[in-house]
Amino acid sequence: MEIEKIDPDISLLLEKENLRQQETINLIASENIVSQAVLEASASALTNKYSEGYPQRRYYQGNDNVDDIEIIAIERAKQLFGAEHANVQPYSGSPANAAVYMAFLNPGDTIVGLNLSCGGHLTHGHQVNFSGQLYTAVNYCVDKLTERIDMDEVRRIALNHKPKMIISGLTAYPRIIDFEAFQKIAQEIGAVHFADISHISGLIAGGVHPSPFPFCDVAMTTTHKTLRGPRGAIIFCKQKYAKQIDRAVFPGSQGGPHDQITAAKAVALKEALTEDFKLYAKDIVANARALADELITRGIKLVTGGTDNHMIMIDLLPMGVGLGRPTAMALEKAGIVTNANTVPDDPGSAFSPSGIRIGTPAVTTRGMKTDQMATIGNWIASIIEDPQNEKLQSDIEQAVKELCANFPIRPGLVYN
Ligand code: DSN
């Protein structure tokens, strides 16, 4: 490969990263493994192009191929989700959310979203983020007993604060989102309903999670999570909002789109339109349930007591405050890659939280099924019970390598 000659340092690190991904179990709920076709589009000559504007309305010449690619991506995105309009240019989730807010809100306007510690995203109104600084953010949390979103509470907050926008969506919440109920509340107070479906868009596309369409006014998904595409995002909206969304993306908040990523989004959307992808989405959820069941059997506490989607939130509070990070580090030594995460009412901090978030999109892409989930659940439980045991970690690390060798990341991967 050319890169070995030009830049051996980076080349070596890329090789090491390939090996790390091959030999470890990736349970990070927001990550996945793309197909070779998506990788090829991402690494294509489109990297060399500038194309500010939209198809047939570009500021630079030489965009005939880019136009065709972007139109294909838009049409596939609309078809997959049954949306009226799609903008496929957003660089990623946070810039896309910034564009959505810019399209509908003025600084100071009130937004209502799920609190970060209860499973919402930074861009849903956290005070350290632009969304909590530019706008007046009010958060809802989850019910203390059930740890689920309480729609009566969302309605009470909405009626009280009369936000201009209500956000339905999650980044660390393992249950179904009732988009229809959110829409009813938004309609009652004349608010815009914005669904952030970044985590669950692959499940929606695969028919295993209810769709926010036609209930929401606007929706956003990143393309690299359960949707299994390149890093990026797509915004969907009703046709009547198309112009204001497009303007908010370009020229409002972005410059030239990353055309190589637009092409890779188109490829991933084509893959997501297949019957194979429906099976894949079904297996993601079946795997998450099997993993959750195994953890519960081993006495591990899960937020909400289980999962409906691709994600499991392990609550380590029964064992102490702030154990998320040391446990994630112990798991990593055993070859199991996760992230520490807050749990509802966490007395720990965002950097030192008391939970672990895990998810099954990447292991399902590798072809692992419920039997393997039971094995992995057992390993995780053993490490949680005995996090200082280095011999246990190295024994499991060896077993993880053997398991991973049986489920290699294949370059031509298409799920079947
Ligand atoms: N970092 C993403 C996640 O892990 O959910 C969200 O931005």
Tab-separated table of C-alpha atoms and ligand atoms in Angstrom:
chain	number	residue	atom	x	y	z
A	1	MET	CA	0.000	0.000	0.000
A	2	GLU	CA	1.176	3.522	-0.835
A	3	ILE	CA	0.695	4.773	2.722
A	4	GLU	CA	3.320	2.322	4.008
A	5	LYS	CA	5.941	4.089	1.868
A	6	ILE	CA	4.745	7.667	2.401
A	7	ASP	CA	3.929	7.547	6.082
A	8	PRO	CA	5.029	4.370	7.863
A	9	ASP	CA	4.087	5.817	11.274
A	10	ILE	CA	0.442	6.343	10.405
A	11	SER	CA	0.404	3.135	8.352
A	12	LEU	CA	1.591	1.128	11.357
A	13	LEU	CA	-1.025	2.720	13.598
A	14	LEU	CA	-3.740	1.912	11.063
A	15	GLU	CA	-2.564	-1.703	11.019
A	16	LYS	CA	-2.626	-1.780	14.812
A	17	GLU	CA	-6.156	-0.361	14.798
A	18	ASN	CA	-7.284	-3.015	12.309
A	19	LEU	CA	-5.870	-5.677	14.605
A	20	ARG	CA	-7.466	-4.100	17.694
A	21	GLN	CA	-10.852	-4.141	15.995
A	22	GLN	CA	-10.380	-7.752	14.824
A	23	GLU	CA	-9.299	-9.073	18.212
A	24	THR	CA	-11.695	-7.281	20.566
A	25	ILE	CA	-15.423	-7.386	21.190
A	26	ASN	CA	-16.847	-3.960	20.418
A	27	LEU	CA	-19.884	-3.295	22.576
A	28	ILE	CA	-19.900	0.488	22.160
A	29	ALA	CA	-23.577	1.104	21.404
A	30	SER	CA	-22.901	3.948	18.964
A	31	GLU	CA	-20.282	2.155	16.855
A	32	ASN	CA	-20.533	-0.349	14.032
A	33	ILE	CA	-18.487	-1.942	11.238
A	34	VAL	CA	-19.093	-0.687	7.700
A	35	SER	CA	-18.925	-2.781	4.555
A	36	GLN	CA	-16.006	-2.654	2.144
A	37	ALA	CA	-18.279	-0.829	-0.323
A	38	VAL	CA	-18.906	1.952	2.203
A	39	LEU	CA	-15.173	2.138	2.958
A	40	GLU	CA	-14.345	2.379	-0.762
A	41	ALA	CA	-16.793	5.252	-1.300
A	42	SER	CA	-15.417	7.041	1.780
A	43	ALA	CA	-11.861	6.768	0.477
A	44	SER	CA	-12.693	7.808	-3.106
A	45	ALA	CA	-11.541	10.674	-5.344
A	46	LEU	CA	-14.580	12.664	-4.231
A	47	THR	CA	-12.343	13.752	-1.342
A	48	ASN	CA	-10.792	16.132	-3.893
A	49	LYS	CA	-14.005	18.009	-4.696
A	50	TYR	CA	-15.768	21.144	-3.457
A	51	SER	CA	-19.517	21.457	-4.018
A	52	GLU	CA	-21.103	24.199	-1.910
A	53	GLY	CA	-24.764	24.389	-2.759
A	54	TYR	CA	-27.240	21.704	-3.760
A	55	PRO	CA	-27.690	19.565	-6.912
A	56	GLN	CA	-27.889	21.796	-9.999
A	57	ARG	CA	-27.287	24.857	-7.803
A	58	ARG	CA	-23.559	24.690	-7.055
A	59	TYR	CA	-21.068	27.504	-6.600
A	60	TYR	CA	-18.202	25.619	-8.301
A	61	GLN	CA	-18.048	23.823	-11.638
A	62	GLY	CA	-17.287	20.144	-12.096
A	63	ASN	CA	-20.138	18.827	-9.997
A	64	ASP	CA	-22.124	16.679	-12.457
A	65	ASN	CA	-21.128	13.417	-10.777
A	66	VAL	CA	-21.515	14.867	-7.304
A	67	ASP	CA	-25.025	16.043	-8.214
A	68	ASP	CA	-26.009	12.562	-9.378
A	69	ILE	CA	-24.569	10.972	-6.239
A	70	GLU	CA	-26.288	13.428	-3.897
A	71	ILE	CA	-29.647	12.954	-5.657
A	72	ILE	CA	-29.333	9.163	-5.313
A	73	ALA	CA	-28.483	9.523	-1.597
A	74	ILE	CA	-31.470	11.847	-1.025
A	75	GLU	CA	-33.912	9.544	-2.827
A	76	ARG	CA	-32.696	6.463	-0.948
A	77	ALA	CA	-32.899	8.294	2.394
A	78	LYS	CA	-36.490	9.383	1.684
A	79	GLN	CA	-37.455	5.905	0.526
A	80	LEU	CA	-35.903	4.110	3.499
A	81	PHE	CA	-37.621	6.253	6.117
A	82	GLY	CA	-40.745	7.373	4.261
A	83	ALA	CA	-39.716	11.010	4.703
A	84	GLU	CA	-40.861	13.946	2.581
A	85	HIS	CA	-37.484	15.702	2.415
A	86	ALA	CA	-33.893	14.715	3.217
A	87	ASN	CA	-30.693	16.733	3.480
A	88	VAL	CA	-27.704	14.386	3.277
A	89	GLN	CA	-24.962	16.992	3.753
A	90	PRO	CA	-24.553	17.281	7.568
A	91	TYR	CA	-21.040	16.419	8.705
A	92	SER	CA	-22.223	14.664	11.861
A	93	GLY	CA	-24.861	14.641	14.599
A	94	SER	CA	-23.926	17.779	16.540
A	95	PRO	CA	-23.615	20.051	13.463
A	96	ALA	CA	-26.869	18.569	12.156
A	97	ASN	CA	-28.647	19.351	15.416
A	98	ALA	CA	-27.198	22.888	15.315
A	99	ALA	CA	-28.683	23.288	11.819
A	100	VAL	CA	-32.077	21.994	12.967
A	101	TYR	CA	-32.135	24.501	15.835
A	102	MET	CA	-31.022	27.287	13.519
A	103	ALA	CA	-33.837	26.414	11.110
A	104	PHE	CA	-36.592	26.657	13.721
A	105	LEU	CA	-35.363	28.711	16.683
A	106	ASN	CA	-34.008	32.094	17.649
A	107	PRO	CA	-31.407	32.418	20.402
A	108	GLY	CA	-33.172	32.405	23.747
A	109	ASP	CA	-36.086	30.258	22.583
A	110	THR	CA	-37.056	27.389	24.861
A	111	ILE	CA	-36.351	23.764	24.003
A	112	VAL	CA	-37.327	20.675	25.983
A	113	GLY	CA	-35.179	17.525	25.744
A	114	LEU	CA	-34.122	14.447	27.692
A	115	ASN	CA	-31.525	15.177	30.372
A	116	LEU	CA	-27.999	13.893	29.635
A	117	SER	CA	-27.842	11.874	32.856
A	118	CYS	CA	-31.153	10.196	31.980
A	119	GLY	CA	-30.055	9.221	28.476
A	120	GLY	CA	-30.300	12.424	26.407
A	121	HIS	CA	-27.534	13.926	24.288
A	122	LEU	CA	-25.284	16.915	24.996
A	123	THR	CA	-26.972	18.751	22.108
A	124	HIS	CA	-30.420	18.285	23.661
A	125	GLY	CA	-29.841	21.285	25.909
A	126	HIS	CA	-26.905	20.545	28.229
A	127	GLN	CA	-25.437	23.683	29.750
A	128	VAL	CA	-21.860	22.946	28.594
A	129	ASN	CA	-23.058	22.658	24.984
A	130	PHE	CA	-24.166	25.357	22.500
A	131	SER	CA	-27.708	23.967	22.784
A	132	GLY	CA	-27.894	24.867	26.470
A	133	GLN	CA	-26.057	28.161	26.019
A	134	LEU	CA	-27.833	29.645	22.997
A	135	TYR	CA	-31.288	28.382	23.911
A	136	THR	CA	-33.294	28.174	27.118
A	137	ALA	CA	-33.157	24.464	27.807
A	138	VAL	CA	-35.554	22.619	30.062
A	139	ASN	CA	-34.992	18.914	30.568
A	140	TYR	CA	-37.222	16.002	31.373
A	141	CYS	CA	-35.791	12.921	33.054
A	142	VAL	CA	-37.051	9.384	33.569
A	143	ASP	CA	-39.483	8.086	36.184
A	144	LYS	CA	-37.631	7.290	39.417
A	145	LEU	CA	-39.308	3.911	39.810
A	146	THR	CA	-39.544	2.555	36.259
A	147	GLU	CA	-36.557	4.541	34.896
A	148	ARG	CA	-38.623	5.036	31.720
A	149	ILE	CA	-39.681	8.301	30.098
A	150	ASP	CA	-42.957	9.359	31.683
A	151	MET	CA	-45.060	11.011	28.987
A	152	ASP	CA	-47.329	12.639	31.599
A	153	GLU	CA	-44.257	14.349	33.031
A	154	VAL	CA	-43.096	15.431	29.551
A	155	ARG	CA	-46.552	16.918	28.965
A	156	ARG	CA	-46.545	18.687	32.342
A	157	ILE	CA	-43.134	20.265	31.581
A	158	ALA	CA	-44.234	21.208	28.071
A	159	LEU	CA	-47.447	22.878	29.272
A	160	ASN	CA	-45.498	24.729	31.960
A	161	HIS	CA	-42.661	26.028	29.805
A	162	LYS	CA	-44.334	26.279	26.383
A	163	PRO	CA	-41.143	25.418	24.461
A	164	LYS	CA	-40.811	26.230	20.781
A	165	MET	CA	-39.328	22.758	20.242
A	166	ILE	CA	-39.705	19.370	21.924
A	167	ILE	CA	-36.938	16.846	21.301
A	168	SER	CA	-37.653	13.134	21.365
A	169	GLY	CA	-34.538	11.046	21.165
A	170	LEU	CA	-31.837	9.297	23.091
A	171	THR	CA	-28.208	8.460	23.370
A	172	ALA	CA	-28.328	6.194	26.422
A	173	TYR	CA	-31.901	4.998	26.895
A	174	PRO	CA	-32.706	1.316	26.282
A	175	ARG	CA	-36.450	1.508	25.646
A	176	ILE	CA	-38.889	2.323	22.828
A	177	ILE	CA	-39.592	6.023	22.237
A	178	ASP	CA	-43.299	6.836	21.830
A	179	PHE	CA	-43.012	9.342	18.974
A	180	GLU	CA	-46.778	9.589	18.568
A	181	ALA	CA	-47.193	10.676	22.196
A	182	PHE	CA	-44.455	13.314	21.741
A	183	GLN	CA	-46.229	14.584	18.648
A	184	LYS	CA	-49.551	14.941	20.501
A	185	ILE	CA	-47.866	17.053	23.182
A	186	ALA	CA	-46.044	19.178	20.588
A	187	GLN	CA	-49.304	19.764	18.714
A	188	GLU	CA	-51.118	20.687	21.916
A	189	ILE	CA	-48.749	23.601	22.537
A	190	GLY	CA	-47.858	24.410	18.931
A	191	ALA	CA	-44.209	23.302	19.314
A	192	VAL	CA	-41.959	21.778	16.671
A	193	HIS	CA	-41.395	18.061	17.290
A	194	PHE	CA	-37.771	17.132	16.579
A	195	ALA	CA	-36.860	13.425	16.711
A	196	ASP	CA	-33.166	12.624	17.162
A	197	ILE	CA	-33.075	9.026	15.931
A	198	SER	CA	-29.281	8.737	15.683
A	199	HIS	CA	-29.016	5.596	17.771
A	200	ILE	CA	-32.076	3.783	16.518
A	201	SER	CA	-32.339	4.717	12.830
A	202	GLY	CA	-31.043	1.301	11.718
A	203	LEU	CA	-33.674	-0.355	13.903
A	204	ILE	CA	-36.371	1.920	12.437
A	205	ALA	CA	-35.159	1.178	8.906
A	206	GLY	CA	-35.211	-2.528	9.731
A	207	GLY	CA	-38.738	-2.344	11.119
A	208	VAL	CA	-37.899	-3.284	14.716
A	209	HIS	CA	-38.499	0.118	16.333
A	210	PRO	CA	-41.537	2.360	15.678
A	211	SER	CA	-40.832	5.129	13.205
A	212	PRO	CA	-41.059	8.843	14.055
A	213	PHE	CA	-42.501	9.397	10.561
A	214	PRO	CA	-45.094	10.822	10.001
A	215	PHE	CA	-45.319	12.038	13.609
A	216	CYS	CA	-42.391	14.452	13.772
A	217	ASP	CA	-41.808	17.746	11.954
A	218	VAL	CA	-38.088	17.159	11.651
A	219	ALA	CA	-35.729	14.279	12.411
A	220	MET	CA	-31.990	13.756	12.422
A	221	THR	CA	-29.892	10.637	12.336
A	222	THR	CA	-26.200	10.086	12.361
A	223	THR	CA	-25.326	7.543	9.701
A	224	HIS	CA	-22.680	5.506	11.509
A	225	LYS	CA	-24.537	3.848	14.367
A	226	THR	CA	-27.166	1.120	13.835
A	227	LEU	CA	-27.585	2.437	10.268
A	228	ARG	CA	-24.037	1.131	9.602
A	229	GLY	CA	-22.834	3.841	7.246
A	230	PRO	CA	-19.963	6.342	7.202
A	231	ARG	CA	-19.558	8.990	9.891
A	232	GLY	CA	-22.070	11.692	9.068
A	233	ALA	CA	-25.711	12.660	9.444
A	234	ILE	CA	-28.961	13.189	7.572
A	235	ILE	CA	-31.794	15.589	8.399
A	236	PHE	CA	-35.373	14.717	7.401
A	237	CYS	CA	-38.335	17.063	7.465
A	238	LYS	CA	-41.778	17.721	6.121
A	239	GLN	CA	-41.682	19.280	2.654
A	240	LYS	CA	-42.946	22.603	4.012
A	241	TYR	CA	-39.726	22.930	6.075
A	242	ALA	CA	-37.348	21.805	3.299
A	243	LYS	CA	-36.091	25.269	2.369
A	244	GLN	CA	-35.406	26.393	5.918
A	245	ILE	CA	-33.562	23.147	6.733
A	246	ASP	CA	-31.464	23.305	3.561
A	247	ARG	CA	-30.570	26.943	4.224
A	248	ALA	CA	-29.627	26.189	7.820
A	249	VAL	CA	-27.217	23.453	6.654
A	250	PHE	CA	-25.720	25.455	3.778
A	251	PRO	CA	-24.933	28.339	3.955
A	252	GLY	CA	-26.230	28.612	7.533
A	253	SER	CA	-23.832	26.347	9.377
A	254	GLN	CA	-21.689	24.338	6.941
A	255	GLY	CA	-19.481	24.899	3.920
A	256	GLY	CA	-18.781	22.338	1.225
A	257	PRO	CA	-20.322	18.924	1.829
A	258	HIS	CA	-17.989	15.951	2.214
A	259	ASP	CA	-18.893	14.359	-1.119
A	260	GLN	CA	-16.996	11.129	-0.462
A	261	ILE	CA	-19.166	10.690	2.624
A	262	THR	CA	-22.333	11.522	0.671
A	263	ALA	CA	-21.413	8.665	-1.687
A	264	ALA	CA	-20.758	6.351	1.251
A	265	LYS	CA	-24.119	7.353	2.779
A	266	ALA	CA	-25.782	6.420	-0.523
A	267	VAL	CA	-24.092	2.999	-0.463
A	268	ALA	CA	-25.059	2.381	3.173
A	269	LEU	CA	-28.659	3.421	2.452
A	270	LYS	CA	-28.760	0.951	-0.436
A	271	GLU	CA	-27.565	-1.782	1.940
A	272	ALA	CA	-30.188	-0.715	4.495
A	273	LEU	CA	-32.946	-1.076	1.892
A	274	THR	CA	-32.272	-4.814	1.558
A	275	GLU	CA	-34.055	-7.741	3.207
A	276	ASP	CA	-30.684	-8.692	4.743
A	277	PHE	CA	-30.689	-5.460	6.682
A	278	LYS	CA	-34.107	-6.262	8.164
A	279	LEU	CA	-32.681	-9.551	9.452
A	280	TYR	CA	-29.677	-7.684	10.772
A	281	ALA	CA	-31.843	-5.178	12.687
A	282	LYS	CA	-33.912	-8.016	14.153
A	283	ASP	CA	-30.764	-9.799	15.282
A	284	ILE	CA	-29.341	-6.635	16.892
A	285	VAL	CA	-32.385	-6.509	19.183
A	286	ALA	CA	-32.445	-10.285	19.789
A	287	ASN	CA	-28.766	-10.127	20.714
A	288	ALA	CA	-29.280	-7.178	23.074
A	289	ARG	CA	-32.113	-9.049	24.799
A	290	ALA	CA	-30.016	-12.220	25.131
A	291	LEU	CA	-27.095	-10.261	26.562
A	292	ALA	CA	-29.419	-8.431	28.969
A	293	ASP	CA	-31.011	-11.727	30.084
A	294	GLU	CA	-27.617	-13.236	30.836
A	295	LEU	CA	-26.538	-10.215	32.885
A	296	ILE	CA	-29.820	-10.247	34.826
A	297	THR	CA	-29.408	-13.979	35.505
A	298	ARG	CA	-25.989	-13.202	36.953
A	299	GLY	CA	-27.540	-10.598	39.279
A	300	ILE	CA	-26.388	-7.472	37.429
A	301	LYS	CA	-28.772	-4.505	37.701
A	302	LEU	CA	-29.857	-2.964	34.399
A	303	VAL	CA	-31.477	0.443	34.007
A	304	THR	CA	-35.224	-0.196	33.377
A	305	GLY	CA	-34.558	-3.903	33.987
A	306	GLY	CA	-33.815	-4.728	30.347
A	307	THR	CA	-33.875	-3.452	26.792
A	308	ASP	CA	-36.144	-2.939	23.778
A	309	ASN	CA	-33.441	-1.737	21.419
A	310	HIS	CA	-29.748	-2.298	20.719
A	311	MET	CA	-28.548	-0.937	24.033
A	312	ILE	CA	-28.144	-2.035	27.641
A	313	MET	CA	-27.400	0.323	30.511
A	314	ILE	CA	-25.616	-1.478	33.359
A	315	ASP	CA	-26.244	0.174	36.728
A	316	LEU	CA	-23.254	-0.322	39.033
A	317	LEU	CA	-24.661	1.849	41.842
A	318	PRO	CA	-25.530	-1.196	43.990
A	319	MET	CA	-21.753	-1.763	44.152
A	320	GLY	CA	-20.729	1.868	44.652
A	321	VAL	CA	-20.605	5.348	43.135
A	322	GLY	CA	-18.332	6.108	40.175
A	323	LEU	CA	-17.487	2.513	39.247
A	324	GLY	CA	-18.254	2.963	35.531
A	325	ARG	CA	-14.793	3.984	34.411
A	326	PRO	CA	-12.708	1.458	36.414
A	327	THR	CA	-15.064	-1.296	35.291
A	328	ALA	CA	-14.841	-0.206	31.636
A	329	MET	CA	-11.039	-0.258	32.008
A	330	ALA	CA	-11.093	-3.755	33.517
A	331	LEU	CA	-13.355	-4.930	30.670
A	332	GLU	CA	-11.007	-3.397	28.098
A	333	LYS	CA	-8.084	-5.353	29.592
A	334	ALA	CA	-10.179	-8.443	28.880
A	335	GLY	CA	-10.756	-7.355	25.270
A	336	ILE	CA	-14.334	-6.139	25.795
A	337	VAL	CA	-14.737	-2.517	24.700
A	338	THR	CA	-17.530	-0.479	26.308
A	339	ASN	CA	-18.034	3.029	27.663
A	340	ALA	CA	-18.657	4.320	31.152
A	341	ASN	CA	-21.950	6.200	31.327
A	342	THR	CA	-24.164	7.960	33.809
A	343	VAL	CA	-27.275	6.190	35.058
A	344	PRO	CA	-30.469	7.983	36.191
A	345	ASP	CA	-29.936	9.970	39.414
A	346	ASP	CA	-26.226	9.208	39.270
A	347	PRO	CA	-24.388	10.754	42.234
A	348	GLY	CA	-21.167	10.362	40.204
A	349	SER	CA	-20.110	12.803	37.474
A	350	ALA	CA	-20.160	12.589	33.670
A	351	PHE	CA	-16.421	11.778	33.800
A	352	SER	CA	-16.756	9.422	36.734
A	353	PRO	CA	-20.176	7.877	36.235
A	354	SER	CA	-21.719	4.835	37.880
A	355	GLY	CA	-22.809	2.848	34.870
A	356	ILE	CA	-21.654	1.144	31.694
A	357	ARG	CA	-23.379	1.436	28.329
A	358	ILE	CA	-23.161	-1.540	25.989
A	359	GLY	CA	-24.754	-2.293	22.632
A	360	THR	CA	-24.904	-5.017	20.015
A	361	PRO	CA	-24.704	-3.358	16.535
A	362	ALA	CA	-21.028	-4.207	15.899
A	363	VAL	CA	-20.993	-7.759	17.279
A	364	THR	CA	-24.160	-8.488	15.299
A	365	THR	CA	-22.477	-7.218	12.138
A	366	ARG	CA	-19.707	-9.770	12.815
A	367	GLY	CA	-22.358	-12.496	12.746
A	368	MET	CA	-22.503	-13.238	16.467
A	369	LYS	CA	-25.844	-14.567	17.708
A	370	THR	CA	-27.590	-15.132	21.028
A	371	ASP	CA	-25.286	-18.029	22.065
A	372	GLN	CA	-22.274	-15.752	21.819
A	373	MET	CA	-24.195	-13.046	23.726
A	374	ALA	CA	-24.687	-15.463	26.618
A	375	THR	CA	-20.953	-16.159	26.672
A	376	ILE	CA	-20.089	-12.450	26.533
A	377	GLY	CA	-22.655	-11.653	29.236
A	378	ASN	CA	-21.030	-14.210	31.504
A	379	TRP	CA	-17.580	-12.699	30.953
A	380	ILE	CA	-18.870	-9.192	31.672
A	381	ALA	CA	-20.611	-10.330	34.862
A	382	SER	CA	-17.474	-12.141	36.070
A	383	ILE	CA	-15.372	-9.010	35.574
A	384	ILE	CA	-17.939	-6.765	37.260
A	385	GLU	CA	-17.926	-9.126	40.247
A	386	ASP	CA	-14.125	-9.254	40.464
A	387	PRO	CA	-12.729	-6.152	38.703
A	388	GLN	CA	-9.212	-6.385	40.236
A	389	ASN	CA	-8.602	-9.980	39.132
A	390	GLU	CA	-5.866	-9.706	36.477
A	391	LYS	CA	-5.692	-13.451	35.877
A	392	LEU	CA	-9.414	-13.467	35.091
A	393	GLN	CA	-8.928	-10.531	32.709
A	394	SER	CA	-6.118	-12.239	30.832
A	395	ASP	CA	-7.977	-15.577	30.632
A	396	ILE	CA	-11.021	-13.795	29.206
A	397	GLU	CA	-8.827	-11.757	26.848
A	398	GLN	CA	-7.517	-15.020	25.389
A	399	ALA	CA	-11.046	-16.431	25.057
A	400	VAL	CA	-12.213	-13.178	23.440
A	401	LYS	CA	-9.464	-13.479	20.817
A	402	GLU	CA	-10.562	-17.027	20.046
A	403	LEU	CA	-14.213	-15.978	19.738
A	404	CYS	CA	-13.302	-13.024	17.518
A	405	ALA	CA	-11.220	-15.279	15.251
A	406	ASN	CA	-14.391	-17.283	14.597
A	407	PHE	CA	-16.283	-14.107	13.650
A	408	PRO	CA	-13.745	-12.103	11.645
A	409	ILE	CA	-14.434	-8.641	10.335
A	410	ARG	CA	-14.676	-9.473	6.653
A	411	PRO	CA	-13.855	-6.761	4.102
A	412	GLY	CA	-16.740	-7.662	1.785
A	413	LEU	CA	-19.174	-7.925	4.631
A	414	VAL	CA	-22.859	-7.892	3.839
A	415	TYR	CA	-25.010	-9.316	6.615
A	416	ASN	CA	-26.598	-12.689	5.972
B	1	DSN	N1	-21.057	9.821	21.007
B	1	DSN	C1	-22.363	9.356	20.577
B	1	DSN	C2	-22.797	8.202	21.391
B	1	DSN	O1	-21.952	7.435	21.757
B	1	DSN	O2	-23.979	8.029	21.664
B	1	DSN	C3	-23.387	10.412	20.547
B	1	DSN	O3	-22.861	11.579	20.023
